[in-house]
Short mmCIF file of C-alpha atoms and ligand atoms in Angstrom, two decimals:
data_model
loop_
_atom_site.label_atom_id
_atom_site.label_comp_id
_atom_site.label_asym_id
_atom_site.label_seq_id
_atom_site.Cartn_x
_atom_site.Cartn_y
_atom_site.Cartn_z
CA UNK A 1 -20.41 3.76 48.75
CA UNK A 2 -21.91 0.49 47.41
CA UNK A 3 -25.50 0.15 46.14
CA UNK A 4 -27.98 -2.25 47.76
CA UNK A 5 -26.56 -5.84 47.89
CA UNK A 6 -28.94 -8.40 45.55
CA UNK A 7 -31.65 -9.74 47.47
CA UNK A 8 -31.30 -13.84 46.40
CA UNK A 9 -32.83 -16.00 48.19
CA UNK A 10 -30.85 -18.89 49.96
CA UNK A 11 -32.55 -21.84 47.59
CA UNK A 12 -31.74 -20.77 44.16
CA UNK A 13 -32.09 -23.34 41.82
CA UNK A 14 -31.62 -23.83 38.17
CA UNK A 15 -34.56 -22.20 37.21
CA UNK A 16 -34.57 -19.08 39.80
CA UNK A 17 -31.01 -17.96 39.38
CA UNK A 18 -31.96 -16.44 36.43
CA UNK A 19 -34.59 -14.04 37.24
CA UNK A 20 -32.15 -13.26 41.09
CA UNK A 21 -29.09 -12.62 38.78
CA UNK A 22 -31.72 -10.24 36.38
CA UNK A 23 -32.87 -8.43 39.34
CA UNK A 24 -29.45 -8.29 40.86
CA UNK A 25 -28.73 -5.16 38.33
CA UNK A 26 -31.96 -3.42 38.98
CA UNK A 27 -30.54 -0.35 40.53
CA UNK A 28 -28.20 0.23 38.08
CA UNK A 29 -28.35 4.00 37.05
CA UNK A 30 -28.36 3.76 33.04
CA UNK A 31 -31.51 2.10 31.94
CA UNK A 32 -29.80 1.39 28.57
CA UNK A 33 -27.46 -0.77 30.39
CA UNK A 34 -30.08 -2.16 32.75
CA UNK A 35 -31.76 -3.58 29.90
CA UNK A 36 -28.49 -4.89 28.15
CA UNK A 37 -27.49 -6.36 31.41
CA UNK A 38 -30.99 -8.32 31.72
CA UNK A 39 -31.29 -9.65 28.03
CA UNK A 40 -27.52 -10.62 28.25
CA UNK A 41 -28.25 -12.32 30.79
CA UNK A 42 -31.59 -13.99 30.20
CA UNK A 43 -30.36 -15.41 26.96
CA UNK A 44 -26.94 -16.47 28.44
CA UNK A 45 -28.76 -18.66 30.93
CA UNK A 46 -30.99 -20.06 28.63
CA UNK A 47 -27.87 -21.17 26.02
CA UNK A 48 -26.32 -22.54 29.12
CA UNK A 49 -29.72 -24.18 29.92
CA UNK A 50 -29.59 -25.78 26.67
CA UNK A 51 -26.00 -26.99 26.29
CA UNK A 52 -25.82 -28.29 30.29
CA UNK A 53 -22.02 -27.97 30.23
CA UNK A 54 -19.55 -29.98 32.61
CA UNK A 55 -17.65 -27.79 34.78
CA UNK A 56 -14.42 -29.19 32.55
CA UNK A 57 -16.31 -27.62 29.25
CA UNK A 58 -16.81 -24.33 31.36
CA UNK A 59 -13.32 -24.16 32.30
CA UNK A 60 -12.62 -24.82 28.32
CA UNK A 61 -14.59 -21.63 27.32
CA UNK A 62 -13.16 -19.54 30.34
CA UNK A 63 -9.66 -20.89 29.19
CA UNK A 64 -10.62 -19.69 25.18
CA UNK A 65 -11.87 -16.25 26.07
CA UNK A 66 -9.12 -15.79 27.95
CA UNK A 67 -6.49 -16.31 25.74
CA UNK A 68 -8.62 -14.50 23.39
CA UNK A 69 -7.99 -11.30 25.81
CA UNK A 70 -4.49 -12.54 26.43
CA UNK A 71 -3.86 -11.99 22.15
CA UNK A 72 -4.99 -8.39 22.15
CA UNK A 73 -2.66 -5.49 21.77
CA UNK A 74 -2.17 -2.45 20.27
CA UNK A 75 -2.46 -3.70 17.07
CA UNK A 76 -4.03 -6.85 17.47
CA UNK A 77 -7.75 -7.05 18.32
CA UNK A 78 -8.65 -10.45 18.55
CA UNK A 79 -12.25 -9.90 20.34
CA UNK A 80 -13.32 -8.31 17.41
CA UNK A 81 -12.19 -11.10 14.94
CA UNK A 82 -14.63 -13.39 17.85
CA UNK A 83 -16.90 -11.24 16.72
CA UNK A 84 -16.08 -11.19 13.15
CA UNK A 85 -16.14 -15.41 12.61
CA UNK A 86 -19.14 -15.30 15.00
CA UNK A 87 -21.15 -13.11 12.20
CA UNK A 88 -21.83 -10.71 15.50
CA UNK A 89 -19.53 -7.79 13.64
CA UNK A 90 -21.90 -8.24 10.43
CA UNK A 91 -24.99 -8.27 12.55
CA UNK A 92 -24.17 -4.71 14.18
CA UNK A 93 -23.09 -3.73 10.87
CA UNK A 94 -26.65 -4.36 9.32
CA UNK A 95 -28.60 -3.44 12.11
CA UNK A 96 -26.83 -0.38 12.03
CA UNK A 97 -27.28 0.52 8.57
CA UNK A 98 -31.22 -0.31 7.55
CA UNK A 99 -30.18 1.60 4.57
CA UNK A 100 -32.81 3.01 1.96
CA UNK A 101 -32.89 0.52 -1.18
CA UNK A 102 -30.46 3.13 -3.22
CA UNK A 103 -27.34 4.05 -0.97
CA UNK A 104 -24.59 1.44 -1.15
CA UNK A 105 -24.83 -1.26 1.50
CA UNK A 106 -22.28 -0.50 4.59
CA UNK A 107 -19.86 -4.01 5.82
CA UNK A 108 -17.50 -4.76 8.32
CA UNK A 109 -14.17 -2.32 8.67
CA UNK A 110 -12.05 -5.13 9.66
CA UNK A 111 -9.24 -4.74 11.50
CA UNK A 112 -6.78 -3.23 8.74
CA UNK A 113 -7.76 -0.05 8.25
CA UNK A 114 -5.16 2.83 8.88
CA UNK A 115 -6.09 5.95 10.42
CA UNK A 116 -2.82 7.89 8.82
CA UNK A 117 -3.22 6.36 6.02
CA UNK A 118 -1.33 8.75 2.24
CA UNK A 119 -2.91 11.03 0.91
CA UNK A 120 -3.13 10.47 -2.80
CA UNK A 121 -3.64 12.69 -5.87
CA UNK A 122 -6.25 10.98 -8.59
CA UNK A 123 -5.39 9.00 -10.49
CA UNK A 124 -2.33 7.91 -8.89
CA UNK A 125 -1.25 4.85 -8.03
CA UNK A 126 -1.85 3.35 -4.24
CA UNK A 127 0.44 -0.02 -5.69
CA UNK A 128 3.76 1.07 -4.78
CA UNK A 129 5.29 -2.66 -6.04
CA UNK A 130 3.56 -3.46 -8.86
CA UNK A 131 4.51 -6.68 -9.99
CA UNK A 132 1.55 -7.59 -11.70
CA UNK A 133 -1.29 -6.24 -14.02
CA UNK A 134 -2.18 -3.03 -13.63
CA UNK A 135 -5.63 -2.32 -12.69
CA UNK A 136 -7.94 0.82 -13.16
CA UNK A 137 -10.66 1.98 -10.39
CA UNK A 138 -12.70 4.53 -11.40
CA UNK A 139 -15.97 6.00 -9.17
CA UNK A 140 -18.29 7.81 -8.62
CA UNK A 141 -19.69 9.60 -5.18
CA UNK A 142 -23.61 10.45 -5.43
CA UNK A 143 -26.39 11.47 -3.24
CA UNK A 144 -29.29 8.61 -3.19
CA UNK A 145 -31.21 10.75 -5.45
CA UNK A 146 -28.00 11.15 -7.94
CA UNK A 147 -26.48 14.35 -7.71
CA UNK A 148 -22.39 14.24 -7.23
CA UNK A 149 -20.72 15.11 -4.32
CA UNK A 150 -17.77 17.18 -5.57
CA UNK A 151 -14.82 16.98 -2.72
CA UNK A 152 -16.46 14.02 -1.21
CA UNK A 153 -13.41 11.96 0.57
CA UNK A 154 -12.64 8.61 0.02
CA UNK A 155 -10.25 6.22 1.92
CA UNK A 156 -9.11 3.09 0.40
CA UNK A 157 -7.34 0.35 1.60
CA UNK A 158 -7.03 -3.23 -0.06
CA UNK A 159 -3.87 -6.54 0.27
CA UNK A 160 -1.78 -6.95 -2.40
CA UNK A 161 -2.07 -9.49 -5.22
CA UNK A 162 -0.50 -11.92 -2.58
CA UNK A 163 -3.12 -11.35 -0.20
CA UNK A 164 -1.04 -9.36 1.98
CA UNK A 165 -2.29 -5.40 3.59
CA UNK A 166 1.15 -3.29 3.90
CA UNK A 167 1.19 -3.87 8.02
CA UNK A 168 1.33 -7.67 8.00
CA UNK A 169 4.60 -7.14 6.03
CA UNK A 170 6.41 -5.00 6.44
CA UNK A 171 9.93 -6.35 5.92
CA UNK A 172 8.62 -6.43 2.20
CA UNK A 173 6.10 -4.13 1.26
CA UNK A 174 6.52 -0.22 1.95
CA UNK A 175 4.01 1.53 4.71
CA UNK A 176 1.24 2.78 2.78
CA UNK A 177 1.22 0.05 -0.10
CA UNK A 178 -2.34 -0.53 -0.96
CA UNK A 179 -3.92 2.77 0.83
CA UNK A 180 -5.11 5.97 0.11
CA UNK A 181 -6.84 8.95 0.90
CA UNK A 182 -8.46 10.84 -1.90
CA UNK A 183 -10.55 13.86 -2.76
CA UNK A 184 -13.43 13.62 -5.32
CA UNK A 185 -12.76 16.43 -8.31
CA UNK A 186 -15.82 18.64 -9.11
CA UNK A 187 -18.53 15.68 -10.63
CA UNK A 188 -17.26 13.60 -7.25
CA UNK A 189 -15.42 10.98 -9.67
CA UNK A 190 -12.33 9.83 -8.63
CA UNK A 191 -9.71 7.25 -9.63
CA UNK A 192 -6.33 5.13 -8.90
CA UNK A 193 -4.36 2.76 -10.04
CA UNK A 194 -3.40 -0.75 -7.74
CA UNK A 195 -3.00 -4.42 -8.25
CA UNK A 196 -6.54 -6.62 -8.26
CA UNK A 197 -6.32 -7.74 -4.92
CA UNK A 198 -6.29 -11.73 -3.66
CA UNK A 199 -8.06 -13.51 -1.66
CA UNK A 200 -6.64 -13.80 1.64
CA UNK A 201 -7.10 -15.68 5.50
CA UNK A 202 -7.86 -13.70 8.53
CA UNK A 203 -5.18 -14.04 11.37
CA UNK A 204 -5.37 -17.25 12.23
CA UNK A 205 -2.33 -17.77 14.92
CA UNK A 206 -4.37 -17.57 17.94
CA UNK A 207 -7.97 -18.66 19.38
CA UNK A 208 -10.02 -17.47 16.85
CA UNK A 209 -7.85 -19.36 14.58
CA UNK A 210 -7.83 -22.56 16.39
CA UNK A 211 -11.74 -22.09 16.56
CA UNK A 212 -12.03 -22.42 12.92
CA UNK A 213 -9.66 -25.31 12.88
CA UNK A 214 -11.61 -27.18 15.48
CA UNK A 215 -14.78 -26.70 13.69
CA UNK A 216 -13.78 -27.73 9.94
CA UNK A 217 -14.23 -23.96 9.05
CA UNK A 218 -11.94 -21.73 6.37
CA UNK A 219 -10.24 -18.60 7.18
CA UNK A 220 -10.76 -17.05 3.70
CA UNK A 221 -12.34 -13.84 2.69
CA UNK A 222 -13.13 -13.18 -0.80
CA UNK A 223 -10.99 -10.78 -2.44
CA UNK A 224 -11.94 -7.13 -2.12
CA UNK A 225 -11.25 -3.52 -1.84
CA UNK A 226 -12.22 -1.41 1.27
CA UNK A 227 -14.05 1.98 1.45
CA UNK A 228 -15.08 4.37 3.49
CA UNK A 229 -16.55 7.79 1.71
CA UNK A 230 -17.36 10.70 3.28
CA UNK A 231 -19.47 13.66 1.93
CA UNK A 232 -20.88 17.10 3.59
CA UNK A 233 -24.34 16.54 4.74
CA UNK A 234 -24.31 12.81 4.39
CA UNK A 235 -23.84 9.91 6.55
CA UNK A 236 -20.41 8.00 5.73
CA UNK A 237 -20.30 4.23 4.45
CA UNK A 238 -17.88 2.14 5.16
CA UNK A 239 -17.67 -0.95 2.55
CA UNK A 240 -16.39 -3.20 0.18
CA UNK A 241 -16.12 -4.14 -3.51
CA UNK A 242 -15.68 -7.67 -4.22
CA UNK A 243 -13.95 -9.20 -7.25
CA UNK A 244 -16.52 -10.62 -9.10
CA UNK A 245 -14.52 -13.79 -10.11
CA UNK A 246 -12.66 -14.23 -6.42
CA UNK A 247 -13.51 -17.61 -4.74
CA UNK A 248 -14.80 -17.30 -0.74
CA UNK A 249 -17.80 -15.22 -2.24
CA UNK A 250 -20.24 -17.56 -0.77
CA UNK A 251 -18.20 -18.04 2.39
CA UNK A 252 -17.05 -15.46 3.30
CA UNK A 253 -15.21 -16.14 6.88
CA UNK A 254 -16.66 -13.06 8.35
CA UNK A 255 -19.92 -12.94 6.37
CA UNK A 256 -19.55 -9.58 5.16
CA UNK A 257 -20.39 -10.36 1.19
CA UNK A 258 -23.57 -8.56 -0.26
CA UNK A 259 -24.26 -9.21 -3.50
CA UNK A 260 -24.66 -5.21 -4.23
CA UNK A 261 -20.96 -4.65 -4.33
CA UNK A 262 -19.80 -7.66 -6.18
CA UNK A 263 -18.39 -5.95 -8.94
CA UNK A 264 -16.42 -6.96 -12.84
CA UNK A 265 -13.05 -6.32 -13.09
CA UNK A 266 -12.53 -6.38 -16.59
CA UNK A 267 -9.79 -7.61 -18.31
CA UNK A 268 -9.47 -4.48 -21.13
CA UNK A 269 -7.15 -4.55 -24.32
CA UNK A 270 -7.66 -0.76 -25.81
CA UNK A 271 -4.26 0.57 -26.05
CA UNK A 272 -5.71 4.11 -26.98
CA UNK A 273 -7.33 4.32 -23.11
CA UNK A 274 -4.53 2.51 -21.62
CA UNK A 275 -1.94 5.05 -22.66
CA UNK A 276 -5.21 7.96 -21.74
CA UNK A 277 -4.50 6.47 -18.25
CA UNK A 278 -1.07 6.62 -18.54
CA UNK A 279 -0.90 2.35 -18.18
CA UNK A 280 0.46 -0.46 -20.17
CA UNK A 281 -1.91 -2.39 -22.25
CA UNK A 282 -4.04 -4.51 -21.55
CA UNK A 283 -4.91 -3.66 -17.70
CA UNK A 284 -7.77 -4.34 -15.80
CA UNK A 285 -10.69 -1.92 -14.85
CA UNK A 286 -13.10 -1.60 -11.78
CA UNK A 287 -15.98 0.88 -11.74
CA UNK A 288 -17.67 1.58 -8.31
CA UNK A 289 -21.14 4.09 -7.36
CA UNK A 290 -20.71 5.12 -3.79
CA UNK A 291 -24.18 6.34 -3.04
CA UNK A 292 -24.33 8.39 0.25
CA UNK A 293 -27.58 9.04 2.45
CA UNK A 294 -28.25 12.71 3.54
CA UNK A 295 -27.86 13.17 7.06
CA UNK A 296 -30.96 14.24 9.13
CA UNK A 297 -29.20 17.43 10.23
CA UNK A 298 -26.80 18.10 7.60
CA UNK A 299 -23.33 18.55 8.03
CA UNK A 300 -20.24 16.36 7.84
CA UNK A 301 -21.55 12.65 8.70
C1 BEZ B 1 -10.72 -7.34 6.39
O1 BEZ B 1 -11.41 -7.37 5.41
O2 BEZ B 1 -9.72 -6.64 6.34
C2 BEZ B 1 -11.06 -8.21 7.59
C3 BEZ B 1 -12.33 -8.16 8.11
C4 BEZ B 1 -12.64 -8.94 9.22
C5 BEZ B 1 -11.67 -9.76 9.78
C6 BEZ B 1 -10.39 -9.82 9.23
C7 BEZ B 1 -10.08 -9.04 8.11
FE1 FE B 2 -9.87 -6.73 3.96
#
């Protein structure tokens, strides 16, 4: 059974379409997507207001969202790298975490983190090529007002020193390379050993890539590591640390840099703590505070 059909009136114009196309979702159940519905489309009409397209140009954008639905599988999500280059992913990301001034600042997930990804003893190493430096994270998991979070979780994930994450390939590097899962020890410290990552472009072999082509735009993001810690009664963060020293830092292609979790890696020649670590001197180390917001009702996240 249908609901009632929109009342428009015969003689829309330009300016009354808008408010007939508004009211044409007025019965819809949900008032949470009643009101999505009617900003969507209220400031849809006014962009197209503003840019007075051709019909050509219209078919142009119905042609590129298309083929940006026509890219997406199981692995590949190219709506959300739209979303990404757009700065709409780092939007929901921020509006979504008004964090308090202490707790590490939350970015983007991206699109290559691994659900299954090893779990890892500390202090091992989540490099499983290692052809170049060594390099030493160590951190730390704290509540905002300090006190460690023995047994918090943490899941990394980072690309190689080529700029490369384990999945994209993986003719070459083994499945896992770059990723684990770890368990903070009692003071919620933890640590590993990788490779500093590179720099890197997102995909750019389909629309989202020929966006940035057509519109004199790199595909770099600065180099980084990915995490996402998790603590009893506190609300997870997913983030980054960036490499202090990696170009792309002030443009970033997905605009996920804050300067919070810019971070030294520092080049270290102390062969007494290299061989403590079990490493070859010199290596490289990384320090990172993961500071964690209490949850409202306790709990898991
Ligand atoms: C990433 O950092 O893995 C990423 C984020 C957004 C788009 C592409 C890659
Ligand atoms: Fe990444």
């Amino acid at each position: 059974m249908h609901g009632t059909a929109p009342s428009a009136s015969a003689d829309l114009d330009e300016t009354t379409v808008t408010e007939a196309a508004v009211a044409s979702f007025r019965d819809t159940p949900d008032p949470r997507l009643r009101a999505c519905l009617s900003i969507l489309v209220r400031h849809l009409h006014a962009a197209v207001r503003e840019m007075e397209p051709t019909l050509e140009e219209w078919e142009v954008a119905v042609d590129f969202l298309t083929a940006t639905g026509q890219k997406c599988d199981d692995t590949r999500q190219e709506f959300v790298l739209l979303s990404d280059v757009l700065g709409i992913s780092s939007l929901v990301e921020n509006i979504n975490h008004r964090k308090s001034s202490v707790a590490t600042e939350a970015t983007v997930l991206g699109p290559f983190h691994m659900t299954d990804s090893p779990e890892r003893e500390l202090g091992d190493s989540i490099d499983e090529v290692g052809k170049t430096e060594p390099c030493l994270v160590t951190g730390r998991i704290v509540s905002v007002d300090g006190t460690p979070l023995p047994g918090a979780g943490v899941d990394v994930w980072q690309a190689d020193e080529d700029g490369y994450y384990d999945v994209q390939r993986p003719d070459v590097l083994p499945p896992g390379n770059g990723r684990g899962l770890f368990t903070a020890d009692g003071e919620g410290s933890f640590s590993f050993t990788t490779v500093v990552p590179s720099y890197y472009p997102i995909p750019t072999d389909g629309p989202v890539g020929r966006l940035l082509l057509a519109t004199n735009r790199h595909p770099y993001r600065p180099a980084h590591i990915h995490f996402i810690a998790t603590a009893n009664g506190h609300i997870p963060v997913t983030t980054h640390i960036f490499v202090a020293e990696s170009p792309y830092l002030d443009s970033d292609a997905v605009f996920a840099v804050k300067s919070s979790l810019i971070t030294d890696f520092h080049r270290l020649d102390d062969p007494g703590k290299a061989a403590e670590h079990g490493l070859p001197n010199p290596y490289v180390h990384a320090h990172v505070e993961l500071v964690l917001e209490p949850s409202r009702g306790g709990g898991r996240g």
